[in-house]
PDB file of C-alpha atoms in Angstrom:
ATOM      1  CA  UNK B1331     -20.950 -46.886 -14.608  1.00  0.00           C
ATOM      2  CA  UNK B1332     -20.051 -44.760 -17.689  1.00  0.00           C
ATOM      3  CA  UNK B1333     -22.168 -44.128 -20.783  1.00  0.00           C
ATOM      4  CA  UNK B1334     -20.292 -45.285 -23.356  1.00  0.00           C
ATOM      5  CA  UNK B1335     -19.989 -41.940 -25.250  1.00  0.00           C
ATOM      6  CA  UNK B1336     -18.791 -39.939 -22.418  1.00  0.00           C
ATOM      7  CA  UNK B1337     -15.495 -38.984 -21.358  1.00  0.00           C
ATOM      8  CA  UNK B1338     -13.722 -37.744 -18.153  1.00  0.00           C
ATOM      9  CA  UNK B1339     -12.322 -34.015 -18.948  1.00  0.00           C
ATOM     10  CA  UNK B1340     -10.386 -32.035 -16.201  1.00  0.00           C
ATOM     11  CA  UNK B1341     -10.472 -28.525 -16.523  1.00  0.00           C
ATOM     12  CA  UNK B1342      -6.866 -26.890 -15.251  1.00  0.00           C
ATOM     13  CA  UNK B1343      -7.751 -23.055 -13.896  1.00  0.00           C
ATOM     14  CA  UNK B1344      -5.260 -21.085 -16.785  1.00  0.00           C
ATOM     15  CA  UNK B1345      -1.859 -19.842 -15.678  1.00  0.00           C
ATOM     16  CA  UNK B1346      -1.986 -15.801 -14.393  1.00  0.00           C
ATOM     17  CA  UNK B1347      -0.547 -13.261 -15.605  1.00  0.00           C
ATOM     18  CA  UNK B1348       2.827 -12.450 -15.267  1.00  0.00           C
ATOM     19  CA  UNK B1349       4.562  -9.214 -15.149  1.00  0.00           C
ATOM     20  CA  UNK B1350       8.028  -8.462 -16.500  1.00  0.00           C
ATOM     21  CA  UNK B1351       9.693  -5.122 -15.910  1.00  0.00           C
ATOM     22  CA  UNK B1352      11.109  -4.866 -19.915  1.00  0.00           C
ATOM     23  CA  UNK B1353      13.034  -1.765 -19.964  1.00  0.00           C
ATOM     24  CA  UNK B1354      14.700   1.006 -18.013  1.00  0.00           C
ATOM     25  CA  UNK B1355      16.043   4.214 -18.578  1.00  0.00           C
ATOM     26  CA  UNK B1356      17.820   6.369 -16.256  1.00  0.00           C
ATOM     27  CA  UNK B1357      20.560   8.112 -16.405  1.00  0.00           C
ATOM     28  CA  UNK B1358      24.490   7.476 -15.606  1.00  0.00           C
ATOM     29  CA  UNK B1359      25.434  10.342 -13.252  1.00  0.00           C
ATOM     30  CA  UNK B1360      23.302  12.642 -10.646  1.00  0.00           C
ATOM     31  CA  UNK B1361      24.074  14.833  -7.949  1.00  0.00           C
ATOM     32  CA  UNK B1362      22.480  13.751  -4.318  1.00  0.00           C
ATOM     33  CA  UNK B1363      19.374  15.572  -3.538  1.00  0.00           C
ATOM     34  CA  UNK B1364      18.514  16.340  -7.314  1.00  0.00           C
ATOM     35  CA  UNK B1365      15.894  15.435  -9.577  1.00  0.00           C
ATOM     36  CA  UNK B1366      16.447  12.745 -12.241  1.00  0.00           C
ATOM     37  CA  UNK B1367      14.409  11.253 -14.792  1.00  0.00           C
ATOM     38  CA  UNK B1368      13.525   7.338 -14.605  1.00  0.00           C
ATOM     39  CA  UNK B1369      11.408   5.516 -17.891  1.00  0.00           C
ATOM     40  CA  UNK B1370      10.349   1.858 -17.450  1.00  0.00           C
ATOM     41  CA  UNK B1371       8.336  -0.234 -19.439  1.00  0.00           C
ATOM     42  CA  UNK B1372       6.332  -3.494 -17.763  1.00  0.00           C
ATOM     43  CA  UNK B1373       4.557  -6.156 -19.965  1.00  0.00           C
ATOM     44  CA  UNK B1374       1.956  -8.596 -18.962  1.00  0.00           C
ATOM     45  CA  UNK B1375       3.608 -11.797 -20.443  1.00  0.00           C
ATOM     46  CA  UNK B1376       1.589 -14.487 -18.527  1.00  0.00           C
ATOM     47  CA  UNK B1377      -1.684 -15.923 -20.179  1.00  0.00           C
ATOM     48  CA  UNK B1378      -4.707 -14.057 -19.115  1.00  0.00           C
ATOM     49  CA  UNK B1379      -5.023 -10.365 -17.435  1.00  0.00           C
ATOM     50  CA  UNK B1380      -3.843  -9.066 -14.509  1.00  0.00           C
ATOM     51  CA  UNK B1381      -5.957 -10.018 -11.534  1.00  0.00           C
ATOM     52  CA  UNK B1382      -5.818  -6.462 -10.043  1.00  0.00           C
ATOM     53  CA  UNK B1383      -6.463  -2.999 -11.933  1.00  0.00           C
ATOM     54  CA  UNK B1384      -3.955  -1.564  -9.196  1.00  0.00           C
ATOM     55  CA  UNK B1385      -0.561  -1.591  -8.030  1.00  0.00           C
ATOM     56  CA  UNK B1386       2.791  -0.205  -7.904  1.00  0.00           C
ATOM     57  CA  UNK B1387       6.015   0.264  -9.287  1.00  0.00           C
ATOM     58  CA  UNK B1388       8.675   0.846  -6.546  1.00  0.00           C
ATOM     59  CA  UNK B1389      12.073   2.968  -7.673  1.00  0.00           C
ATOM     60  CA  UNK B1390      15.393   1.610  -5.380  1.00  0.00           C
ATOM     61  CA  UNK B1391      18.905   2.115  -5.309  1.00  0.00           C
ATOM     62  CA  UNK B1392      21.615  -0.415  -4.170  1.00  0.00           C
ATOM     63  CA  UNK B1393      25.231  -0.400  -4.025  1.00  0.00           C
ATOM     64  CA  UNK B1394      24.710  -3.575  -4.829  1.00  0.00           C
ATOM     65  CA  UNK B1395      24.593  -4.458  -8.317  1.00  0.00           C
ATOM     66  CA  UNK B1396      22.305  -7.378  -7.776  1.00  0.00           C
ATOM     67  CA  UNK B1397      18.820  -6.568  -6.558  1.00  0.00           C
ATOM     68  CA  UNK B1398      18.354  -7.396  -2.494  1.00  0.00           C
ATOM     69  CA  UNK B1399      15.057  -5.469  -1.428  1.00  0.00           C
ATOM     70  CA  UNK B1400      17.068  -6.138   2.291  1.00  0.00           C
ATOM     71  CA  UNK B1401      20.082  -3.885   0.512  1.00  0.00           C
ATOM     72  CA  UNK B1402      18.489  -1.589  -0.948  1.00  0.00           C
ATOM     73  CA  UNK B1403      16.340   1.601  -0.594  1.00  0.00           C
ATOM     74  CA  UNK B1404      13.308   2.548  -1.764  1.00  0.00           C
ATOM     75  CA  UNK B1405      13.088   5.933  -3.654  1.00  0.00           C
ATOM     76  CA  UNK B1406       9.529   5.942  -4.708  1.00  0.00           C
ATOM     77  CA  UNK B1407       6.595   4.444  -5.732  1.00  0.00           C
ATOM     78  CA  UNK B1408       4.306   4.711  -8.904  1.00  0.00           C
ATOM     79  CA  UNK B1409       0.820   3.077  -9.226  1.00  0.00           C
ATOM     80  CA  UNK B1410      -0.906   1.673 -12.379  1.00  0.00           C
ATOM     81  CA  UNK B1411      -4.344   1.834 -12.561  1.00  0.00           C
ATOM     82  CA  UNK B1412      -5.950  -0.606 -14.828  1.00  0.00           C
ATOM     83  CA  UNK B1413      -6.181  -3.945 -15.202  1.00  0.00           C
ATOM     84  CA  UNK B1414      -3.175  -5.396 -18.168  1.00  0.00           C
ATOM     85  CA  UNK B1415      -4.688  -7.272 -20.560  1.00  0.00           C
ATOM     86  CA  UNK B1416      -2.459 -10.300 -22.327  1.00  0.00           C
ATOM     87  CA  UNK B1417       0.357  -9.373 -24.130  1.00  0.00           C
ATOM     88  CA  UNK B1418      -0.295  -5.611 -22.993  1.00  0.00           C
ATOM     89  CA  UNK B1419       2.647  -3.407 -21.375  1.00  0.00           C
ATOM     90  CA  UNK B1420       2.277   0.203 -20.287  1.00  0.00           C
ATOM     91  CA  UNK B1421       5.453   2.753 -19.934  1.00  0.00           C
ATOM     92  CA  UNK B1422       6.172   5.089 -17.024  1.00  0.00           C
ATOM     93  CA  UNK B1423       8.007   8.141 -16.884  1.00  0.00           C
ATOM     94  CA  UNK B1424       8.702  10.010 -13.568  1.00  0.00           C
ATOM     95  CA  UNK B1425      10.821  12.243 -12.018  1.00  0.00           C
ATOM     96  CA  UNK B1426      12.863  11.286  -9.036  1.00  0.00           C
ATOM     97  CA  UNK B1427      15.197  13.070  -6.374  1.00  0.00           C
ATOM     98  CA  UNK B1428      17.951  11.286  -5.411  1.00  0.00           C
ATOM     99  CA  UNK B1429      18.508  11.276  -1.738  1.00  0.00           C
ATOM    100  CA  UNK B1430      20.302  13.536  -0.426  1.00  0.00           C
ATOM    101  CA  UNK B1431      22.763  11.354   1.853  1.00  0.00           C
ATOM    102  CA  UNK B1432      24.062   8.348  -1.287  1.00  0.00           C
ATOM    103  CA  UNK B1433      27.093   9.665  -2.750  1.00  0.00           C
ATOM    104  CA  UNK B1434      28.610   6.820  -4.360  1.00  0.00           C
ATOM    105  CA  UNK B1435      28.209   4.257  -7.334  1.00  0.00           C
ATOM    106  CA  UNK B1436      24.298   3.019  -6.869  1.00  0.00           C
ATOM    107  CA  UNK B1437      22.344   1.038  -9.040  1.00  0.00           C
ATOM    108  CA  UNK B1438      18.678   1.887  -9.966  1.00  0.00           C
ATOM    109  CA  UNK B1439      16.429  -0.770  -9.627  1.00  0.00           C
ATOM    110  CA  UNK B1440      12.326  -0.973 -10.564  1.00  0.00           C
ATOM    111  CA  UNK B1441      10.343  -3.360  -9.181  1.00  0.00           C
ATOM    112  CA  UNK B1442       6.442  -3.806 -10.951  1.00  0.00           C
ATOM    113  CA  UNK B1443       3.806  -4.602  -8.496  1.00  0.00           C
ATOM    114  CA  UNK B1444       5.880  -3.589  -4.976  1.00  0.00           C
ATOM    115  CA  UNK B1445       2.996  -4.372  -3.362  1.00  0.00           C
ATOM    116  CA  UNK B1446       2.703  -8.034  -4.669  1.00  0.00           C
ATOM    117  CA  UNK B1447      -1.224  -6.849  -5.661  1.00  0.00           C
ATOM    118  CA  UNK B1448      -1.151  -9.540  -8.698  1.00  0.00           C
ATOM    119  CA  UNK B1449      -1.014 -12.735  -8.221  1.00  0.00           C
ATOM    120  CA  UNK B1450       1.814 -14.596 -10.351  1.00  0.00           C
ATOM    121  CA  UNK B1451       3.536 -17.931  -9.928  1.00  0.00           C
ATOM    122  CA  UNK B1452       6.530 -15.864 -10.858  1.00  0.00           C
ATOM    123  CA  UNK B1453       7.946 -13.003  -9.583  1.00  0.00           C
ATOM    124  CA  UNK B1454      11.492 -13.299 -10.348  1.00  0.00           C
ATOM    125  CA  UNK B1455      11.147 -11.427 -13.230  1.00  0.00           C
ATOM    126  CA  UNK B1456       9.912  -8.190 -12.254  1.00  0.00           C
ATOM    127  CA  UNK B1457      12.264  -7.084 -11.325  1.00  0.00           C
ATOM    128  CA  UNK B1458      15.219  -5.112 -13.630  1.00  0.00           C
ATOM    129  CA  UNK B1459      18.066  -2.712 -12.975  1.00  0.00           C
ATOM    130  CA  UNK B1460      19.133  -0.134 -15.318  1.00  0.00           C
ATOM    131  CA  UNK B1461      21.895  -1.008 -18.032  1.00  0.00           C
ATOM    132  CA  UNK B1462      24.642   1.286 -16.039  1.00  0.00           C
ATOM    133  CA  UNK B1463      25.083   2.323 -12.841  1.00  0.00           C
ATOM    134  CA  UNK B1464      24.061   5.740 -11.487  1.00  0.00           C
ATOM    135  CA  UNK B1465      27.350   7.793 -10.425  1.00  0.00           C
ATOM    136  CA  UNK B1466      25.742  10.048  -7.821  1.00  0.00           C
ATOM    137  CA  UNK B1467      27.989  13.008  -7.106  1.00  0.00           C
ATOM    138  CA  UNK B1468      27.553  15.543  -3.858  1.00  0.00           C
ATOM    139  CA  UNK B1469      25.913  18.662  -4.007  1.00  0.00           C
ATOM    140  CA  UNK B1470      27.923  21.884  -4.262  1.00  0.00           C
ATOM    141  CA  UNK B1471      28.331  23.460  -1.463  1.00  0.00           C
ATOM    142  CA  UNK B1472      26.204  26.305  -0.771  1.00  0.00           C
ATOM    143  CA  UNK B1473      27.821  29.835  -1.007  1.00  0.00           C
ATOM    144  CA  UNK B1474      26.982  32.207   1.587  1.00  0.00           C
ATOM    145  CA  UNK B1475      26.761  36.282   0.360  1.00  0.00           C
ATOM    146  CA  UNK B1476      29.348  38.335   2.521  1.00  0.00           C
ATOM    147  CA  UNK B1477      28.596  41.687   2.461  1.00  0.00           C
ATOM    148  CA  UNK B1478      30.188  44.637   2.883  1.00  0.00           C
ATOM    149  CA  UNK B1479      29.493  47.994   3.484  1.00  0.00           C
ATOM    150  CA  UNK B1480      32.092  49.960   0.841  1.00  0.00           C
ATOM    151  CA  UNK B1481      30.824  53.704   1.718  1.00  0.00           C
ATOM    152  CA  UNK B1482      28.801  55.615   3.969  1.00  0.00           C
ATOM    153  CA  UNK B1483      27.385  59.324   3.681  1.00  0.00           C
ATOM    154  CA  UNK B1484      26.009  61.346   6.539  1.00  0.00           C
ATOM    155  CA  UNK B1485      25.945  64.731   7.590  1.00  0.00           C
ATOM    156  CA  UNK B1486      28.769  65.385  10.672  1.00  0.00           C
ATOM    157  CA  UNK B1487      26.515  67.276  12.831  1.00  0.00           C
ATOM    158  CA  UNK B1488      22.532  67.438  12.674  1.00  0.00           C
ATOM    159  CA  UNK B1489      20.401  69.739  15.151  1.00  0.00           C
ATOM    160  CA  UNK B1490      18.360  66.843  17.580  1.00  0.00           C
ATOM    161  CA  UNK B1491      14.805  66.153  16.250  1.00  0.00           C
ATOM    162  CA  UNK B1492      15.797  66.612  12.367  1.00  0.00           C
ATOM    163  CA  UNK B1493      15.636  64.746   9.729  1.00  0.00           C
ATOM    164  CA  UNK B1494      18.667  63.711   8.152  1.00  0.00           C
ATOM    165  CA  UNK B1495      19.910  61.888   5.053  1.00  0.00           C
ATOM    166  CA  UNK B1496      22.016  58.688   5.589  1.00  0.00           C
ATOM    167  CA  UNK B1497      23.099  56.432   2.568  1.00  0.00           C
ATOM    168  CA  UNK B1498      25.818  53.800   2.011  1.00  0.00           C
ATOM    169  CA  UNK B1499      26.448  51.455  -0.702  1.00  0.00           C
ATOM    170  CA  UNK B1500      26.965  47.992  -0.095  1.00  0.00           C
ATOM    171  CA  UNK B1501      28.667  44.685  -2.727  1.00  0.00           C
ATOM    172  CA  UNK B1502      28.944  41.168  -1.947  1.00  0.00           C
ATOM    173  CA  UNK B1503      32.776  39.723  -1.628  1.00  0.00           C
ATOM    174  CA  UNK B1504      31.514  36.175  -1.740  1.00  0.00           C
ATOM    175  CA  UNK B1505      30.773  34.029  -4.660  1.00  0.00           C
TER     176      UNK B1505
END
C-alpha cells in the first residue's frame, strides 16, 4: 500500500554518446606509394561523454564508393586519447602513404572508433568518405644511371714495380 504523497518514478540510464565523423579532407589525386595528407574532424553528438578516453580512427580506401569494411582496405590507424565530452569534437591531421599496389579511382574513407571502444546505439554514422574521389596515379618509373667511360689516360709502357698514373673521365647517358 502507497502513501498517499508518493509516486512511482523510473529512472531511464541516459542515451551514450555518439560519434559522428563531420568532415574530411584529402586530396583528389596521388601517386601509389606516396605520402598524402588526410584532415578529419569527429564530434561527440550523443548526450553524455564518451565512455572510453581511447580509441581509433581507421584511414581506408575502396573502389567502392560506398563504405564496405569487407571492400575495402585499411591504410592506417590514429588513436584519440581522452575522453569527448558532449557536444565536443576534436580534428586530426596525418600523413598517409598510399599503397604502393592501388592505381585506380579509390575512395578515402575514415572510420571514428575502428575499434568499436565506445559504446553507441549508433554507429552508422561514423563513418564518412571524402567529398571526391582520390585519382591515384603510378609511380614513375625509376631511372637507372648508365655510365660510360668517355676517356682514359695511361702511360704505354711502365717499368714492373712502379707507380703509375691512370685517370679516365666518366658521364652518365641515362636520365
Amino acid at each position: 500500500d502507497r502513501d498517499r504523497n508518493s509516486a512511482l518514478v523510473q529512472v531511464a540510464q541516459p542515451l551514450p554518446s555518439d560519434l559522428q565523423v563531420t568532415r574530411v579532407s584529402a586530396p583528389t589525386n596521388a601517386v601509389a606509394g606516396q605520402p598524402i595528407n588526410v584532415g578529419w574532424t569527429v564530434a561527440n553528438n550523443g548526450n553524455i561523454q564518451t565512455s572510453s578516453g581511447y580509441w581509433y580512427d581507421g584511414l581506408y580506401l575502396s573502389t567502392n564508393p560506398t563504405f564496405d569494411p569487407s571492400q575495402s582496405t585499411l591504410i592506417g590507424t590514429y588513436g584519440h586519447f581522452g575522453v569527448l565530452d558532449l557536444t565536443s569534437n576534436y580534428t586530426q591531421n596525418v600523413s598517409v602513404t598510399v599503397p604502393a599496389n592501388f592505381i585506380a579511382t579509390n575512395y578515402l574513407f575514415v572510420f571514428a572508433d575502428a575499434g568499436n571502444a565506445v559504446f553507441e546505439l549508433d554507429k552508422t554514422n561514423n563513418v564518412l568518405g571524402a567529398p571526391n574521389p582520390l585519382v591515384i596515379q603510378p609511380a614513375p618509373p625509376v631511372l637507372l644511371a648508365d655510365l660510360a667511360v668517355t676517356a682514359v689516360g695511361a702511360p704505354w709502357t711502365t717499368i714492373a714495380g712502379n707507380q703509375v698514373n691512370i685517370s679516365w673521365a666518366a658521364t652518365n647517358q641515362g636520365p
